[in-house]
Short mmCIF file of C-alpha atoms in Angstrom, two decimals:
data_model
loop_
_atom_site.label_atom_id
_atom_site.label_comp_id
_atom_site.label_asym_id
_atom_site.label_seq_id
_atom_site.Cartn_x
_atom_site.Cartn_y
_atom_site.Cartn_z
CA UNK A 185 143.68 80.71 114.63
CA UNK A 186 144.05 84.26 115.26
CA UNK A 187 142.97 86.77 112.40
CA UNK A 188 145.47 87.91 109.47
CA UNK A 189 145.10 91.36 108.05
CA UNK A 190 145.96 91.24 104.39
CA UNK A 191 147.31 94.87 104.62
CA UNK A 192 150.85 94.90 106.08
CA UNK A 193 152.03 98.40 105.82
CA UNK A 194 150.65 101.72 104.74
CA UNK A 195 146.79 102.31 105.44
CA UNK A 196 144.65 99.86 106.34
CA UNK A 197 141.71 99.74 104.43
CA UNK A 198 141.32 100.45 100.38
CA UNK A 199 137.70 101.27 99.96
CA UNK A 200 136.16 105.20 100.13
CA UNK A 201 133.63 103.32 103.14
CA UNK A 202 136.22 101.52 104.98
CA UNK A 203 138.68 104.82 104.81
CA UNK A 204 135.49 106.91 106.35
CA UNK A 205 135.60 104.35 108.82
CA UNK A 206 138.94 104.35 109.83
CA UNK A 207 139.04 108.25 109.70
CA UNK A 208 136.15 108.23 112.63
CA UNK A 209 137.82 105.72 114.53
CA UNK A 210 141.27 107.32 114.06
CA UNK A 211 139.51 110.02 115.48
CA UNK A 212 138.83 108.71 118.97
CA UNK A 213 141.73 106.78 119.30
CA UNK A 214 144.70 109.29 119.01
CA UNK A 215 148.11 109.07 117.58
CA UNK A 216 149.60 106.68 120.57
CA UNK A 217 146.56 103.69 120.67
CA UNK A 218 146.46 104.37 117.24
CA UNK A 219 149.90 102.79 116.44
CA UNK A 220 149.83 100.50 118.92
CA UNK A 221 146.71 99.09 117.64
CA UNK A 222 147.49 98.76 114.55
CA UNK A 223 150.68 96.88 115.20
CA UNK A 224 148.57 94.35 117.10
CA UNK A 225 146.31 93.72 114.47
CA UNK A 226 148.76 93.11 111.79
CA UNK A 227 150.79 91.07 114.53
CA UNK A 228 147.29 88.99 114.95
CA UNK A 229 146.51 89.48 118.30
CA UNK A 230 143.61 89.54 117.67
CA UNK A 231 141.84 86.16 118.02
CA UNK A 232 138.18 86.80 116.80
CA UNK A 233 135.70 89.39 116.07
CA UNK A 234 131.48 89.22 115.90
CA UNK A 235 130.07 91.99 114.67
CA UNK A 236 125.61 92.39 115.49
CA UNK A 237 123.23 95.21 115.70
CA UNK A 238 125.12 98.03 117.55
CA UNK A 239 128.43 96.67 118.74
CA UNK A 240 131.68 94.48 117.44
CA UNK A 241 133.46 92.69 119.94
CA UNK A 242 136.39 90.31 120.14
CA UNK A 243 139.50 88.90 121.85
CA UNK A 244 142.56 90.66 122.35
CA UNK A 245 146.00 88.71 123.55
CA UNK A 246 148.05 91.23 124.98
CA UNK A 247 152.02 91.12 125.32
CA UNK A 248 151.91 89.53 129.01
CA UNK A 249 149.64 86.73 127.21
CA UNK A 250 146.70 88.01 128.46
CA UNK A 251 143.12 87.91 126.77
CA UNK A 252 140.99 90.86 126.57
CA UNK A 253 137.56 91.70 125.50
CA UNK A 254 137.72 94.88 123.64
CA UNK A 255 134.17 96.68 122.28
CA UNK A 256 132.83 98.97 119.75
CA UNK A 257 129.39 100.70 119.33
CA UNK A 258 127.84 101.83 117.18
CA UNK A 259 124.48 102.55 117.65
CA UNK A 260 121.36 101.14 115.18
CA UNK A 261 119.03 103.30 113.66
CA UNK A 262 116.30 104.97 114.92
CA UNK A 263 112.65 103.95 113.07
CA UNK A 264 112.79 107.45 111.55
CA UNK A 265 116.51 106.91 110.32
CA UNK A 266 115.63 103.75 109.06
CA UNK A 267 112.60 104.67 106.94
CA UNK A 268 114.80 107.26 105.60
CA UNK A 269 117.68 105.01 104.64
CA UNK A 270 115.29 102.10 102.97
CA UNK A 271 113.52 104.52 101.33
CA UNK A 272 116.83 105.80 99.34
CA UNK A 273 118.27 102.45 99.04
CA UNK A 274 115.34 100.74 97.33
CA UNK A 275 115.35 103.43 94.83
CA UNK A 276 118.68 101.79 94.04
CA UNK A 277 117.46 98.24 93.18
CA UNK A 278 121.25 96.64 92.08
CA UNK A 279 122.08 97.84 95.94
CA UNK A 280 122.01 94.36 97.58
CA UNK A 281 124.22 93.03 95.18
CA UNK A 282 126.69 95.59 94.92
CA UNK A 283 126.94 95.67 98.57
CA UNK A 284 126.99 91.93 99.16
CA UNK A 285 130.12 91.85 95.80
CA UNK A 286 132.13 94.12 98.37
CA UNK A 287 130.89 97.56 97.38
CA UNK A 288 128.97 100.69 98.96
CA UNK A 289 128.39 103.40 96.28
CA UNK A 290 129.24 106.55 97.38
CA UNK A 291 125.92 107.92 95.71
CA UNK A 292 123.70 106.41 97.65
CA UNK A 293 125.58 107.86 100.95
CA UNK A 294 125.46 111.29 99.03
CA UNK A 295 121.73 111.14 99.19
CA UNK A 296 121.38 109.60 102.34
CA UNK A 297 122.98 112.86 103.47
CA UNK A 298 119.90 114.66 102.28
CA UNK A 299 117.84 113.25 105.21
CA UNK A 300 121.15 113.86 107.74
CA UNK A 301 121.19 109.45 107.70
CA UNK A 302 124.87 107.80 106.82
CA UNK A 303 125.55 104.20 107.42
CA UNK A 304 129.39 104.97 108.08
CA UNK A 305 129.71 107.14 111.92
CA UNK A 306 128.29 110.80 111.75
CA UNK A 307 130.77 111.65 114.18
CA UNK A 308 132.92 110.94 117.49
CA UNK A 309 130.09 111.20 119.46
CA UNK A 310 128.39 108.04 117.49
CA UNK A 311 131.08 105.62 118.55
CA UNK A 312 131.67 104.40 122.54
CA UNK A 313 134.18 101.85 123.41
CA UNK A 314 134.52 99.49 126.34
CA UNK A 315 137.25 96.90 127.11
CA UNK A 316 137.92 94.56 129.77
CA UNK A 317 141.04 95.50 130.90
CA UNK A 318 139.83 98.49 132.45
CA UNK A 319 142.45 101.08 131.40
CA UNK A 320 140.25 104.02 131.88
CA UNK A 321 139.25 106.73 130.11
CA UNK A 322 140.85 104.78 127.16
CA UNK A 323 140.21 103.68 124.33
CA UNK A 324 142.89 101.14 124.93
CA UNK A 325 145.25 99.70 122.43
CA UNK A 326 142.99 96.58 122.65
CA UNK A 327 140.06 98.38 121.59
CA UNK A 328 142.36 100.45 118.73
CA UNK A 329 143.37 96.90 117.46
CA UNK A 330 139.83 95.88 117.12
CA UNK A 331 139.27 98.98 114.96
CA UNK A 332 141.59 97.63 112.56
CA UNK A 333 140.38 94.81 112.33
CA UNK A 334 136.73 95.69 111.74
CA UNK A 335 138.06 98.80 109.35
CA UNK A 336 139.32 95.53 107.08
CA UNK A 337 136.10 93.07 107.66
CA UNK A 338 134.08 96.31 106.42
CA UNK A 339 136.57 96.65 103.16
CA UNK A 340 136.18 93.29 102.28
CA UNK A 341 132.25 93.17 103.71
CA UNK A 342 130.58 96.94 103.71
CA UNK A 343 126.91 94.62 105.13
CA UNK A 344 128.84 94.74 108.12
CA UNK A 345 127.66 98.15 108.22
CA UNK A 346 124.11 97.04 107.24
CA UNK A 347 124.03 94.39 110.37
CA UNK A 348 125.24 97.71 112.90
CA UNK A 349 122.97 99.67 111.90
CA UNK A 350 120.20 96.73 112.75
CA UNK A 351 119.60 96.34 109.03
CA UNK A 352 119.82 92.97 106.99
CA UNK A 353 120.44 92.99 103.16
CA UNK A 354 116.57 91.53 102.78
CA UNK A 355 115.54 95.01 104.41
CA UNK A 356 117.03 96.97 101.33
CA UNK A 357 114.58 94.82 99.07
CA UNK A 358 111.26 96.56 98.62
CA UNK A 359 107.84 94.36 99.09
CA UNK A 360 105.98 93.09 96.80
CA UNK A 361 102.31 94.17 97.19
CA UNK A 362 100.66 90.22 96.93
CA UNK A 363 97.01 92.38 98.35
CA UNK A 364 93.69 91.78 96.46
CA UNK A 365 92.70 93.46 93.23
CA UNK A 366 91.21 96.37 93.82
CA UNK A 367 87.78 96.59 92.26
CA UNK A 368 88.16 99.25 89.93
CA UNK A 369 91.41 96.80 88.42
CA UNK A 370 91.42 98.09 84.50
CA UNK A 371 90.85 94.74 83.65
CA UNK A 372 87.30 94.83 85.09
CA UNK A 373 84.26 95.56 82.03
CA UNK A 374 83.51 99.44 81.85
CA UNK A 375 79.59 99.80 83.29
CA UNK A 376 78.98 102.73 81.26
CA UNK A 377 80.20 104.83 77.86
CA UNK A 378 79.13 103.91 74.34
CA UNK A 379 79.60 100.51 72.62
CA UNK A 380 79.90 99.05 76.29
CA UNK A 381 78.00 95.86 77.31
CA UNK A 382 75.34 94.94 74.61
CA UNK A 383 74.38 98.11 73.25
CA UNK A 384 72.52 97.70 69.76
CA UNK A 385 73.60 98.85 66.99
CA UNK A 386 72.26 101.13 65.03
CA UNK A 387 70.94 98.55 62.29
CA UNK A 388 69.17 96.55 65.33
CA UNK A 389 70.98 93.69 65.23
CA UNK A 390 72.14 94.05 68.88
CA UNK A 391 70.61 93.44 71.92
CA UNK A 392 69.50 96.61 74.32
CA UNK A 393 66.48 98.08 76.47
CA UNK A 394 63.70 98.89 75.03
CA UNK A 395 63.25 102.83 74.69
CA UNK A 396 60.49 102.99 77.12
CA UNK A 397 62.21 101.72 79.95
CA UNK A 398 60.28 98.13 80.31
CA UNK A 399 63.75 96.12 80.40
CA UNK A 400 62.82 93.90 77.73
CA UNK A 401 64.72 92.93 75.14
CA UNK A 402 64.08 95.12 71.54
CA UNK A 403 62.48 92.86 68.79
CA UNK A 404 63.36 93.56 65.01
CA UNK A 405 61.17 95.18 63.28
CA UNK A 406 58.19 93.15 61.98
CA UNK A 407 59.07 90.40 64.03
CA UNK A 408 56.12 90.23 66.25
CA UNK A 409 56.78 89.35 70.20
CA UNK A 410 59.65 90.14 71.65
CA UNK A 411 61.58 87.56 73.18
CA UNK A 412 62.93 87.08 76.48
CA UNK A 413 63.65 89.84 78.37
CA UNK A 414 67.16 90.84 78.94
CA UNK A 415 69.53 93.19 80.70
CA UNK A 416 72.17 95.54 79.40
CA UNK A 417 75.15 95.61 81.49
CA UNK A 418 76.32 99.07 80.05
CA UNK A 419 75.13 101.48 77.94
CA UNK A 420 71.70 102.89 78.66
CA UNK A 421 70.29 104.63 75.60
CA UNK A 422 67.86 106.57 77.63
CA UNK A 423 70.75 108.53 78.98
CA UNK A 424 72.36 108.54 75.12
CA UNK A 425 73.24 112.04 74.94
CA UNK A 426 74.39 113.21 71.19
CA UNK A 427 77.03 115.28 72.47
CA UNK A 428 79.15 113.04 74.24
CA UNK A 429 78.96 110.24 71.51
CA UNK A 430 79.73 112.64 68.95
CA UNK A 431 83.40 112.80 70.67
CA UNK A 432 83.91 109.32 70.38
CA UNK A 433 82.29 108.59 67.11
CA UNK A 434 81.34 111.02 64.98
CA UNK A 435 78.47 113.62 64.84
CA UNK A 436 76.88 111.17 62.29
CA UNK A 437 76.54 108.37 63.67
CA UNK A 438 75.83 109.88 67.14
CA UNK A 439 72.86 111.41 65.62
CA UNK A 440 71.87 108.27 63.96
CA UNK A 441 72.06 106.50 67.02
CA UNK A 442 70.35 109.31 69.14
CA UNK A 443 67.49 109.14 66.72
CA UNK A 444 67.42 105.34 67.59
CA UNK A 445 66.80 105.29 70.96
CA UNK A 446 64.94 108.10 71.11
CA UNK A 447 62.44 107.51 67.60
CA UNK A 448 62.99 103.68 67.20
CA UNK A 449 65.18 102.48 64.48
CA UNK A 450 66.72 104.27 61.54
CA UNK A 451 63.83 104.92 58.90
CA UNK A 452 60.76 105.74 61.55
CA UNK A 453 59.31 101.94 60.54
CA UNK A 454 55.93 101.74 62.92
CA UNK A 455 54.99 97.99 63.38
CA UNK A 456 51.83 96.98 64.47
CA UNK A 457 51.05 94.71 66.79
CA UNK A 458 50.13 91.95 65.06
CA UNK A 459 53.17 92.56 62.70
CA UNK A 460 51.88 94.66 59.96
CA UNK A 461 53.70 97.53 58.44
#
C-alpha cells in the first residue's frame, strides 16, 4: 500500500522543524518540480520510503506506471559536529523524550547555532539528489515527491533527523561513569587533622603514641607497663601545632592539648617506674 499524506491542501508540514525542512528542499526544487511533487505525494505515488544515516530513498510510480527510485542526502556529521551537537543536547536531559513524543525544541537548535551545527540542512549546498530516471540536471518530480513525503515522516518523527545525521536517540543520553572509586573518594578516613584516628584525649583516656616517638601505646598514669603497642592511624601529636588546633577548637583546649603531648598529661603527674607518684 502506497503512502497517504494526512495533509491534503495548503502546506505540508505543521511543525517549526519540518517547515525548515521543507523551506531547504523547496529551495532546490523550484516552483515547477515543486508542484508536481507535491501532487504526487498527496496522490500516493509514492510507494515507500527508508530513511538511514545520510540518505532517504523510495519508490516513485510515475503516470506511464513506471517505478522510480528517487534519493535524498543529506550528509552525517562530522566527529567535530557531533561532539558539538551531544554536548548541547545532553545538557537538555528531557531531549530524547520530547523528540521521540514528536517534538524538536527550537532552543536547543538556537544553541546548536552557537557552534555553526543544526540538525535541519544549513543550506542548498547540504542536500544532493539522485533518481533513477535519469532526467538530468533535475531534481525530478520523483525526487520533489519524495521531499514531501519525508517533510511529513519528519513532522510526525523529528529522530528522522537524528538517524541522517548518523545519530540514534541512545547517543543524546550521556554515560554513566560505572569507573572505580578514586582513592581520595570523601568517604575514605582523613589520615591527618585533629580528633582523626585514635588521638587521646586530653584526660588520657584515648589511645595515641607515646610523646617520644617509641610507637607504643600511652599507659595511664600510675598504671605501671604499658600495654601492647599500637598505631595511630591519624593524628600525630608530635606534629600538634597550637595554632592550627586553635582554629578548630579553641585556643583552650589547643593549649591544653599542646601541653599534653608535649609535657605529658594535664597536671605535670611524673610516675615512676615502678608506679609511684
Amino acid at each position: 500500500m502506497n503512502i497517504q499524506l494526512r495533509s491534503r491542501r495548503g502546506p505540508i508540514g505543521k511543525g517549526w522543524h519540518a517547515v525548515a525542512l521543507r523551506n531547504a528542499m523547496e529551495t532546490i526544487l523550484g516552483v515547477g518540480r515543486a508542484s508536481g511533487g507535491r501532487a504526487d505525494a498527496r496522490s500516493g505515488r509514492v510507494a515507500w520510503i527508508d530513511v538511514t544515516t545520510g540518505t532517504a530513498r523510495g519508490a516513485v510510480q510515475d503516470s506511464d506506471g513506471e517505478l522510480y527510485r528517487p534519493q535524498l542526502d543529506l550528509p552525517a556529521f562530522s566527529a567535530a559536529d557531533t561532539e558539538a551537537f551531544l554536548v548541547v543536547a545532553r545538557a537538555h536531559p528531557g531531549l530524547p523524550a520530547t523528540m521521540a513524543a514528536g517534538e524538536y525544541p527550537q532552543l536547543v537548535e538556537k544553541e546548536l547555532s552557537a557552534h555553526e551545527v543544526s540538525l535541519l540542512p544549513r543550506g542548498p549546498s547540504e542536500l544532493s539528489h539522485d533518481c533513477s530516471c535519469l532526467d538530468w540536471p533535475g531534481p525530478c518530480r520523483h525526487v520533489a515527491a519524495l521531499a514531501y513525503v519525508l517533510v511529513e515522516a519528519v513532522d510526525e518523527k523529528p529522530l528522522l533527523l537524528l538517524t541522517l545525521r548518523g545519530l540514534r536517540i541512545e547517543d543524546l543520553v550521556a554515560p554513566v561513569n560505572t569507573g572505580p572509586v578514586p582513592a581520595d573518594d570523601a568517604s575514605a578516613p582523613e589520615s591527618d587533622g585533629p580528633g582523626s584516628g585514635d588521638a587521646a584525649a586530653p584526660d588520657g583516656s584515648g589511645d595515641a603514641a607515646a610523646p617520644d616517638g617509641s610507637g607504643d601505646a600511652a599507659a595511664p598514669a600510675g598504671s605501671g607497663d604499658a600495654g601492647p603497642a599500637r598505631r595511630s592511624p591519624g593524628f600525630d601529636p608530635r606534629r600538634a601545632d597550637p595554632a592550627l588546633v586553635a582554629e578548630v577548637m579553641g585556643e583552650h583546649v589547643a593549649a591544653v592539648i599542646a601541653a599534653f603531648y608535649r609535657d605529658g598529661s594535664p597536671g605535670d603527674v611524673d610516675t615512676h617506674p615502678d608506679g609511684r607518684a
